[in-house]
Amino acid sequence: AQALVASGGGSVQDGGSLTLSCAASGYTTSGHCIGWFRDTPGKQREGVAAIQTVTQRAYYAASVKGRFTISQDPAKNTIYLQMSSLKPEDTAVYICAAAPRCHMLEVQDLVLDVGGYHAWGPGTQVTVSS
């Protein structure tokens, strides 16, 4: 099965910045939501940000709003997550996935819920040290 591949993770200091990339090579994302999620040991997978690929409408979790920006480069079929003012609590494996029924998720206010997503790929580790 096709999967979206996240990359760009690394180690930064508190207050630093990173930009993650989600490559959707071979996967048609038009009309989908593309979401960024993160896994932290002992916690449930958390929705961080998502974008509707046609309207470009962006959604953010309260914990990252104002610090993270999700964007899309249709020519490269790549979705980016620009992260700034990083905090130690942002440390996690970041994963991207696609939701074909984006409009339904938007109407139901479930765009950052893991349930509507598939094509989960390997994540990329982000470590923020204090």
PDB file of C-alpha atoms in Angstrom:
ATOM      1  CA  ALA A   1       0.000   0.000   0.000  1.00  0.00           C
ATOM      2  CA  GLN A   2       1.206   3.497  -0.742  1.00  0.00           C
ATOM      3  CA  ALA A   3       2.259   5.615   2.183  1.00  0.00           C
ATOM      4  CA  LEU A   4       3.250   9.180   2.758  1.00  0.00           C
ATOM      5  CA  VAL A   5       6.842   9.610   3.877  1.00  0.00           C
ATOM      6  CA  ALA A   6       7.842  12.175   6.476  1.00  0.00           C
ATOM      7  CA  SER A   7      11.348  13.596   6.683  1.00  0.00           C
ATOM      8  CA  GLY A   8      13.283  16.547   8.053  1.00  0.00           C
ATOM      9  CA  GLY A   9      13.362  15.740  11.740  1.00  0.00           C
ATOM     10  CA  GLY A  10      16.338  16.392  13.954  1.00  0.00           C
ATOM     11  CA  SER A  11      17.546  17.710  17.281  1.00  0.00           C
ATOM     12  CA  VAL A  12      17.181  21.375  18.214  1.00  0.00           C
ATOM     13  CA  GLN A  13      17.368  23.562  21.285  1.00  0.00           C
ATOM     14  CA  ASP A  14      14.359  24.992  23.059  1.00  0.00           C
ATOM     15  CA  GLY A  15      13.103  27.879  20.907  1.00  0.00           C
ATOM     16  CA  GLY A  16      14.576  26.479  17.704  1.00  0.00           C
ATOM     17  CA  SER A  17      12.973  25.746  14.347  1.00  0.00           C
ATOM     18  CA  LEU A  18      12.602  22.833  11.968  1.00  0.00           C
ATOM     19  CA  THR A  19      10.719  22.216   8.741  1.00  0.00           C
ATOM     20  CA  LEU A  20       9.312  18.770   8.073  1.00  0.00           C
ATOM     21  CA  SER A  21       8.375  17.443   4.653  1.00  0.00           C
ATOM     22  CA  CYS A  22       5.682  14.935   3.727  1.00  0.00           C
ATOM     23  CA  ALA A  23       6.245  13.362   0.319  1.00  0.00           C
ATOM     24  CA  ALA A  24       3.167  11.978  -1.362  1.00  0.00           C
ATOM     25  CA  SER A  25       4.945  10.502  -4.346  1.00  0.00           C
ATOM     26  CA  GLY A  26       2.631   8.332  -6.384  1.00  0.00           C
ATOM     27  CA  TYR A  27      -0.327   9.196  -4.210  1.00  0.00           C
ATOM     28  CA  THR A  28      -3.076  11.498  -5.453  1.00  0.00           C
ATOM     29  CA  THR A  29      -3.810  14.015  -2.746  1.00  0.00           C
ATOM     30  CA  SER A  30      -6.193  16.345  -4.549  1.00  0.00           C
ATOM     31  CA  GLY A  31      -9.268  16.926  -2.452  1.00  0.00           C
ATOM     32  CA  HIS A  32      -7.762  15.100   0.506  1.00  0.00           C
ATOM     33  CA  CYS A  33      -6.805  16.368   3.894  1.00  0.00           C
ATOM     34  CA  ILE A  34      -3.140  15.806   4.628  1.00  0.00           C
ATOM     35  CA  GLY A  35      -2.455  15.712   8.327  1.00  0.00           C
ATOM     36  CA  TRP A  36       0.577  15.824  10.557  1.00  0.00           C
ATOM     37  CA  PHE A  37       0.403  13.766  13.727  1.00  0.00           C
ATOM     38  CA  ARG A  38       2.885  12.992  16.470  1.00  0.00           C
ATOM     39  CA  ASP A  39       3.610  10.025  18.676  1.00  0.00           C
ATOM     40  CA  THR A  40       4.983  10.430  22.180  1.00  0.00           C
ATOM     41  CA  PRO A  41       5.654   7.412  24.448  1.00  0.00           C
ATOM     42  CA  GLY A  42       2.759   6.819  26.810  1.00  0.00           C
ATOM     43  CA  LYS A  43       0.381   9.125  24.963  1.00  0.00           C
ATOM     44  CA  GLN A  44      -2.198   8.703  22.238  1.00  0.00           C
ATOM     45  CA  ARG A  45      -1.298   9.803  18.734  1.00  0.00           C
ATOM     46  CA  GLU A  46      -2.014  13.515  18.531  1.00  0.00           C
ATOM     47  CA  GLY A  47      -3.212  15.487  15.532  1.00  0.00           C
ATOM     48  CA  VAL A  48      -0.987  18.537  15.099  1.00  0.00           C
ATOM     49  CA  ALA A  49      -1.989  20.201  11.831  1.00  0.00           C
ATOM     50  CA  ALA A  50      -3.855  19.445   8.631  1.00  0.00           C
ATOM     51  CA  ILE A  51      -4.502  21.071   5.300  1.00  0.00           C
ATOM     52  CA  GLN A  52      -7.301  20.735   2.770  1.00  0.00           C
ATOM     53  CA  THR A  53      -5.390  20.357  -0.480  1.00  0.00           C
ATOM     54  CA  VAL A  54      -7.919  22.152  -2.682  1.00  0.00           C
ATOM     55  CA  THR A  55      -9.000  25.084  -0.504  1.00  0.00           C
ATOM     56  CA  GLN A  56      -5.645  25.257   1.341  1.00  0.00           C
ATOM     57  CA  ARG A  57      -7.585  25.706   4.564  1.00  0.00           C
ATOM     58  CA  ALA A  58      -5.329  24.856   7.505  1.00  0.00           C
ATOM     59  CA  TYR A  59      -6.187  23.410  10.893  1.00  0.00           C
ATOM     60  CA  TYR A  60      -4.024  23.410  14.015  1.00  0.00           C
ATOM     61  CA  ALA A  61      -4.086  21.875  17.448  1.00  0.00           C
ATOM     62  CA  ALA A  62      -4.268  24.446  20.203  1.00  0.00           C
ATOM     63  CA  SER A  63      -0.865  23.330  21.480  1.00  0.00           C
ATOM     64  CA  VAL A  64       0.893  24.403  18.271  1.00  0.00           C
ATOM     65  CA  LYS A  65      -1.256  27.235  16.926  1.00  0.00           C
ATOM     66  CA  GLY A  66       0.824  30.307  16.244  1.00  0.00           C
ATOM     67  CA  ARG A  67       4.060  28.293  16.228  1.00  0.00           C
ATOM     68  CA  PHE A  68       3.535  25.746  13.439  1.00  0.00           C
ATOM     69  CA  THR A  69       2.537  26.403   9.827  1.00  0.00           C
ATOM     70  CA  ILE A  70       1.343  23.764   7.365  1.00  0.00           C
ATOM     71  CA  SER A  71       1.703  24.420   3.650  1.00  0.00           C
ATOM     72  CA  GLN A  72       1.628  22.632   0.334  1.00  0.00           C
ATOM     73  CA  ASP A  73       3.685  22.589  -2.851  1.00  0.00           C
ATOM     74  CA  PRO A  74       1.384  20.966  -5.422  1.00  0.00           C
ATOM     75  CA  ALA A  75       4.135  20.832  -8.051  1.00  0.00           C
ATOM     76  CA  LYS A  76       6.202  18.641  -5.760  1.00  0.00           C
ATOM     77  CA  ASN A  77       3.196  16.879  -4.218  1.00  0.00           C
ATOM     78  CA  THR A  78       4.740  17.688  -0.864  1.00  0.00           C
ATOM     79  CA  ILE A  79       3.264  19.078   2.316  1.00  0.00           C
ATOM     80  CA  TYR A  80       5.449  20.972   4.779  1.00  0.00           C
ATOM     81  CA  LEU A  81       5.235  21.626   8.483  1.00  0.00           C
ATOM     82  CA  GLN A  82       7.239  24.658   9.561  1.00  0.00           C
ATOM     83  CA  MET A  83       7.832  24.503  13.285  1.00  0.00           C
ATOM     84  CA  SER A  84       9.161  27.438  15.250  1.00  0.00           C
ATOM     85  CA  SER A  85       9.500  28.327  18.928  1.00  0.00           C
ATOM     86  CA  LEU A  86       9.894  24.625  19.582  1.00  0.00           C
ATOM     87  CA  LYS A  87       9.504  23.377  23.134  1.00  0.00           C
ATOM     88  CA  PRO A  88      10.722  20.179  24.812  1.00  0.00           C
ATOM     89  CA  GLU A  89       7.115  18.965  24.875  1.00  0.00           C
ATOM     90  CA  ASP A  90       7.128  19.005  21.048  1.00  0.00           C
ATOM     91  CA  THR A  91       9.572  16.095  21.160  1.00  0.00           C
ATOM     92  CA  ALA A  92       7.931  13.220  19.282  1.00  0.00           C
ATOM     93  CA  VAL A  93       7.928  11.120  16.140  1.00  0.00           C
ATOM     94  CA  TYR A  94       6.066  13.127  13.518  1.00  0.00           C
ATOM     95  CA  ILE A  95       4.018  11.239  10.932  1.00  0.00           C
ATOM     96  CA  CYS A  96       1.906  12.359   7.994  1.00  0.00           C
ATOM     97  CA  ALA A  97      -1.163  10.690   6.547  1.00  0.00           C
ATOM     98  CA  ALA A  98      -4.000  11.337   4.096  1.00  0.00           C
ATOM     99  CA  ALA A  99      -7.757  11.493   4.527  1.00  0.00           C
ATOM    100  CA  PRO A 100      -9.769  11.068   1.307  1.00  0.00           C
ATOM    101  CA  ARG A 101     -13.066  12.212   2.847  1.00  0.00           C
ATOM    102  CA  CYS A 102     -11.730  15.573   3.849  1.00  0.00           C
ATOM    103  CA  HIS A 103     -14.972  17.478   3.510  1.00  0.00           C
ATOM    104  CA  MET A 104     -16.762  15.058   5.823  1.00  0.00           C
ATOM    105  CA  LEU A 105     -14.039  15.486   8.422  1.00  0.00           C
ATOM    106  CA  GLU A 106     -14.292  19.254   8.132  1.00  0.00           C
ATOM    107  CA  VAL A 107     -18.056  19.225   8.603  1.00  0.00           C
ATOM    108  CA  GLN A 108     -17.747  16.915  11.612  1.00  0.00           C
ATOM    109  CA  ASP A 109     -14.824  18.876  13.071  1.00  0.00           C
ATOM    110  CA  LEU A 110     -12.649  15.754  12.967  1.00  0.00           C
ATOM    111  CA  VAL A 111      -9.842  16.988  10.735  1.00  0.00           C
ATOM    112  CA  LEU A 112      -7.239  16.367  13.440  1.00  0.00           C
ATOM    113  CA  ASP A 113      -8.680  13.038  14.475  1.00  0.00           C
ATOM    114  CA  VAL A 114      -6.653   9.960  13.453  1.00  0.00           C
ATOM    115  CA  GLY A 115      -9.742   7.973  12.523  1.00  0.00           C
ATOM    116  CA  GLY A 116     -10.261   9.406   9.054  1.00  0.00           C
ATOM    117  CA  TYR A 117      -6.661   8.990   7.884  1.00  0.00           C
ATOM    118  CA  HIS A 118      -4.738   6.284   6.093  1.00  0.00           C
ATOM    119  CA  ALA A 119      -1.507   5.856   4.117  1.00  0.00           C
ATOM    120  CA  TRP A 120       0.456   6.211   7.333  1.00  0.00           C
ATOM    121  CA  GLY A 121       4.155   6.071   6.653  1.00  0.00           C
ATOM    122  CA  PRO A 122       7.290   5.992   8.758  1.00  0.00           C
ATOM    123  CA  GLY A 123       7.710   9.069  10.889  1.00  0.00           C
ATOM    124  CA  THR A 124      10.608  11.388  11.558  1.00  0.00           C
ATOM    125  CA  GLN A 125      12.010  12.045  15.011  1.00  0.00           C
ATOM    126  CA  VAL A 126      12.004  15.572  16.410  1.00  0.00           C
ATOM    127  CA  THR A 127      13.896  16.138  19.656  1.00  0.00           C
ATOM    128  CA  VAL A 128      13.829  19.479  21.459  1.00  0.00           C
ATOM    129  CA  SER A 129      16.219  19.874  24.348  1.00  0.00           C
ATOM    130  CA  SER A 130      16.025  22.464  27.090  1.00  0.00           C
TER     131      SER A 130
END
